[in-house]
Coordinates of C-alpha atoms in Angstrom, one line a residue:
Chain A
K1 CA 18.4 4.7 -28.8
Q2 CA 14.8 4.0 -27.7
E3 CA 12.6 2.5 -30.3
V4 CA 8.8 1.8 -29.8
T5 CA 7.0 -0.8 -31.9
Q6 CA 3.4 -1.5 -32.2
I7 CA 2.0 -4.8 -33.6
P8 CA -0.2 -5.3 -35.5
A9 CA -0.3 -2.2 -37.7
A10 CA -4.0 -2.8 -38.4
L11 CA -6.7 -4.9 -36.7
S12 CA -10.3 -5.6 -37.7
V13 CA -12.7 -7.2 -35.2
P14 CA -16.5 -7.7 -34.9
E15 CA -18.3 -5.7 -32.3
G16 CA -18.4 -7.1 -28.9
E17 CA -15.0 -8.8 -29.0
N18 CA -12.3 -8.3 -26.3
L19 CA -9.0 -7.3 -27.9
V20 CA -5.4 -6.6 -27.0
L21 CA -3.1 -4.1 -28.6
N22 CA 0.6 -4.5 -28.2
C23 CA 3.5 -2.1 -27.6
S24 CA 7.1 -2.9 -27.1
F25 CA 10.1 -0.7 -26.3
T26 CA 13.8 -1.4 -26.5
D27 CA 15.1 0.5 -23.4
S28 CA 13.5 -0.3 -20.0
A29 CA 14.7 3.0 -18.5
I30 CA 11.4 4.8 -18.9
Y31 CA 9.6 7.3 -16.6
N32 CA 6.1 6.5 -17.9
L33 CA 4.1 5.1 -20.8
Q34 CA 1.0 6.7 -22.3
W35 CA -1.7 5.3 -24.6
F36 CA -3.4 7.7 -27.0
R37 CA -6.3 7.5 -29.4
Q38 CA -6.3 9.3 -32.7
D39 CA -9.3 9.8 -34.8
P40 CA -8.8 10.4 -38.6
G41 CA -7.8 14.1 -39.1
K42 CA -7.8 14.8 -35.4
G43 CA -5.4 15.3 -32.6
L44 CA -4.4 12.8 -29.9
T45 CA -6.5 12.0 -26.9
S46 CA -4.8 10.6 -23.9
L47 CA -6.3 7.4 -22.7
L48 CA -4.1 6.1 -19.9
L49 CA -0.7 6.9 -18.4
I50 CA 1.3 4.3 -16.5
Q51 CA 4.1 5.4 -14.2
S52 CA 7.3 3.3 -14.3
S53 CA 6.5 2.1 -10.8
Q54 CA 3.0 0.9 -11.7
R55 CA 1.9 -2.3 -13.4
E56 CA -1.4 -1.3 -14.8
Q57 CA -4.0 1.4 -15.1
T58 CA -7.7 1.1 -15.8
S59 CA -10.3 3.5 -17.2
G60 CA -13.8 2.1 -18.0
R61 CA -13.4 -0.6 -20.6
L62 CA -9.7 0.0 -21.0
N63 CA -6.9 -1.6 -19.1
A64 CA -3.2 -1.0 -19.8
S65 CA -0.4 -3.0 -18.4
L66 CA 3.3 -2.3 -18.2
D67 CA 6.1 -4.8 -17.9
K68 CA 9.3 -2.7 -17.8
S69 CA 11.7 -5.6 -17.5
S70 CA 10.5 -7.2 -20.8
G71 CA 9.8 -3.8 -22.5
R72 CA 6.2 -4.4 -23.1
S73 CA 2.8 -2.8 -22.6
T74 CA -0.6 -4.0 -23.6
L75 CA -3.9 -2.1 -24.0
Y76 CA -6.9 -4.3 -23.4
I77 CA -10.3 -3.1 -24.7
A78 CA -13.3 -5.0 -23.4
A79 CA -16.6 -5.5 -25.3
S80 CA -15.4 -3.5 -28.3
Q81 CA -17.8 -1.0 -30.0
P82 CA -17.8 0.6 -33.4
G83 CA -17.0 3.9 -31.7
D84 CA -13.7 2.4 -30.6
S85 CA -12.5 2.5 -34.2
A86 CA -9.5 4.7 -34.4
T87 CA -5.7 4.6 -34.4
Y88 CA -4.1 3.7 -31.0
L89 CA -0.6 5.0 -30.3
C90 CA 1.7 4.2 -27.4
A91 CA 4.5 6.4 -26.3
V92 CA 7.2 6.2 -23.7
S93 CA 8.9 9.1 -21.8
E94 CA 12.5 8.7 -20.6
G95 CA 12.2 11.9 -18.5
N96 CA 14.8 13.8 -20.6
Q97 CA 14.3 16.6 -23.1
G98 CA 11.5 17.9 -21.0
G99 CA 9.7 14.5 -20.9
K100 CA 9.5 14.1 -24.6
L101 CA 7.5 11.2 -25.9
I102 CA 8.8 8.6 -28.2
F103 CA 6.0 7.2 -30.3
G104 CA 5.2 3.9 -31.9
Q105 CA 3.7 4.0 -35.4
G106 CA 0.3 3.0 -34.1
T107 CA -2.3 0.3 -34.6
E108 CA -5.4 1.1 -36.7
L109 CA -8.4 -0.5 -35.2
S110 CA -11.6 -1.1 -37.0
V111 CA -14.7 -2.5 -35.0
K112 CA -17.3 -3.8 -37.4
P113 CA -21.0 -3.7 -36.4
Chain B
N1 CA -11.4 25.6 -20.7
A2 CA -10.4 25.2 -24.4
G3 CA -7.3 23.1 -23.7
V4 CA -4.7 23.3 -26.4
T5 CA -5.6 25.3 -29.5
Q6 CA -3.7 25.6 -32.8
T7 CA -4.1 27.9 -35.8
P8 CA -4.4 27.6 -38.7
K9 CA -5.9 24.1 -39.3
F10 CA -4.6 23.9 -42.9
R11 CA -2.0 25.8 -44.9
I12 CA -0.3 25.4 -48.3
L13 CA 3.0 27.1 -48.7
K14 CA 5.3 27.6 -51.6
I15 CA 8.9 26.5 -51.3
G16 CA 11.0 29.3 -49.7
Q17 CA 8.0 30.9 -47.9
S18 CA 7.9 31.4 -44.2
M19 CA 5.1 31.1 -41.7
T20 CA 4.2 30.8 -38.0
L21 CA 2.1 28.1 -36.5
Q22 CA 0.3 29.3 -33.4
C23 CA -0.3 27.3 -30.2
T24 CA -2.0 28.4 -27.0
Q25 CA -3.0 26.5 -23.9
D26 CA -5.2 27.7 -21.1
M27 CA -4.3 25.1 -18.5
N28 CA -1.4 27.0 -17.0
H29 CA 1.0 24.2 -18.0
N30 CA 4.7 24.9 -17.8
Y31 CA 5.8 22.3 -20.3
M32 CA 4.9 22.7 -24.0
Y33 CA 6.0 20.7 -27.1
W34 CA 5.9 20.7 -30.8
Y35 CA 5.7 17.4 -32.7
R36 CA 5.4 16.5 -36.3
Q37 CA 3.7 13.5 -37.7
D38 CA 4.5 12.2 -41.2
P39 CA 2.0 9.8 -43.0
G40 CA 1.9 6.4 -41.4
M41 CA 4.5 7.3 -38.8
G42 CA 4.5 8.1 -35.1
L43 CA 5.2 11.6 -33.8
K44 CA 8.6 13.2 -33.6
L45 CA 9.6 16.0 -31.2
I46 CA 10.7 19.3 -32.9
Y47 CA 11.2 21.7 -29.9
Y48 CA 10.0 21.9 -26.4
S49 CA 9.8 24.4 -23.5
V50 CA 9.9 23.9 -19.8
G51 CA 8.6 27.4 -19.0
A52 CA 8.4 31.0 -20.3
G53 CA 11.7 32.1 -21.7
I54 CA 13.2 28.5 -21.9
T55 CA 13.2 26.5 -25.1
D56 CA 15.3 23.6 -26.3
K57 CA 15.7 21.4 -29.4
G58 CA 14.1 18.0 -29.8
E59 CA 14.8 15.3 -32.3
V60 CA 14.1 17.1 -35.5
P61 CA 14.7 20.9 -35.0
N62 CA 16.3 21.8 -38.3
G63 CA 14.4 24.3 -40.3
Y64 CA 12.3 25.5 -37.3
N65 CA 12.4 28.1 -34.6
V66 CA 10.4 28.7 -31.5
S67 CA 9.9 31.2 -28.8
R68 CA 8.1 31.2 -25.4
S69 CA 7.4 34.7 -24.2
T70 CA 4.4 33.7 -22.1
T71 CA 3.2 30.6 -20.3
E72 CA 0.2 30.3 -22.6
D73 CA 1.8 30.7 -26.1
F74 CA 4.4 28.6 -27.9
P75 CA 4.6 29.6 -31.6
L76 CA 6.6 27.5 -34.2
R77 CA 8.3 29.4 -37.0
L78 CA 9.2 27.8 -40.3
E79 CA 11.8 29.7 -42.3
L80 CA 12.4 28.9 -46.0
A81 CA 9.8 26.1 -46.2
A82 CA 10.9 22.9 -48.0
P83 CA 8.8 19.9 -49.3
S84 CA 10.3 17.8 -46.5
Q85 CA 8.4 20.0 -44.0
T86 CA 5.0 18.8 -45.4
S87 CA 3.5 17.1 -42.4
V88 CA 0.9 17.5 -39.6
Y89 CA 2.1 19.5 -36.7
F90 CA 0.8 19.0 -33.2
C91 CA 1.3 21.2 -30.2
A92 CA 1.1 19.6 -26.7
S93 CA 1.3 20.7 -23.1
S94 CA 1.8 19.1 -19.7
R95 CA 1.9 20.1 -16.1
D96 CA 5.2 18.3 -15.6
S97 CA 7.6 16.0 -17.5
V98 CA 7.0 12.8 -15.6
V99 CA 3.7 12.4 -13.6
H100 CA 1.1 14.0 -15.8
E101 CA -0.1 13.2 -19.3
Q102 CA 0.5 15.4 -22.3
Y103 CA -2.5 17.2 -23.9
F104 CA -2.5 17.6 -27.6
G105 CA -4.0 20.3 -29.9
P106 CA -6.0 19.4 -33.0
G107 CA -3.0 19.8 -35.4
T108 CA -2.0 21.9 -38.3
R109 CA -1.9 20.2 -41.7
L110 CA 0.9 21.8 -43.7
T111 CA 1.7 21.2 -47.4
V112 CA 4.8 22.7 -49.1
T113 CA 4.8 22.7 -52.9

């Protein structure tokens, strides 16, 4: 059974720091991996989607990498800002059950001014 | 283009009551999903649909029912509400199950007492 783990559960950094969020999964037979942002009391916003055949995706200050063989993904945030404070969730799709996503528990990020 | 909309935003139910959570998307997506998120946890799939008239169970379907009579709408029905169904419910949609990301609604916060 696929399990997704995110470490750390919470992270606090000063503004301007570059940081890395980690996501690991137990079964490498995935179709894609998505990173989401969730603000308190809000829905999820898709940040990046990496297909299983890809190694990384970039959007602005965000870069996500995928290493299927080791079951790991990282989300790199450059020059962090207070507005980046949120919970970041990673999720994998195995392609079955309509492409259902299996989520990690999230990393709560706080960027201090 | 409103994306994925959900109503209501909040609801308190008494044990044994029933209700329908509404979900509508205006992106002409074939795939739609219902997830629940318990405090401090990732999301789990309740039901999904790959097109109008087609629905199937996800990971945690017990106590819920769905229907998909149109491409746009995917309501979730709770029969005989129980305290274990206290959660935040998210509806999502996607163009397909592999290549494109899932878009999420703002969520419905449900409390059963």
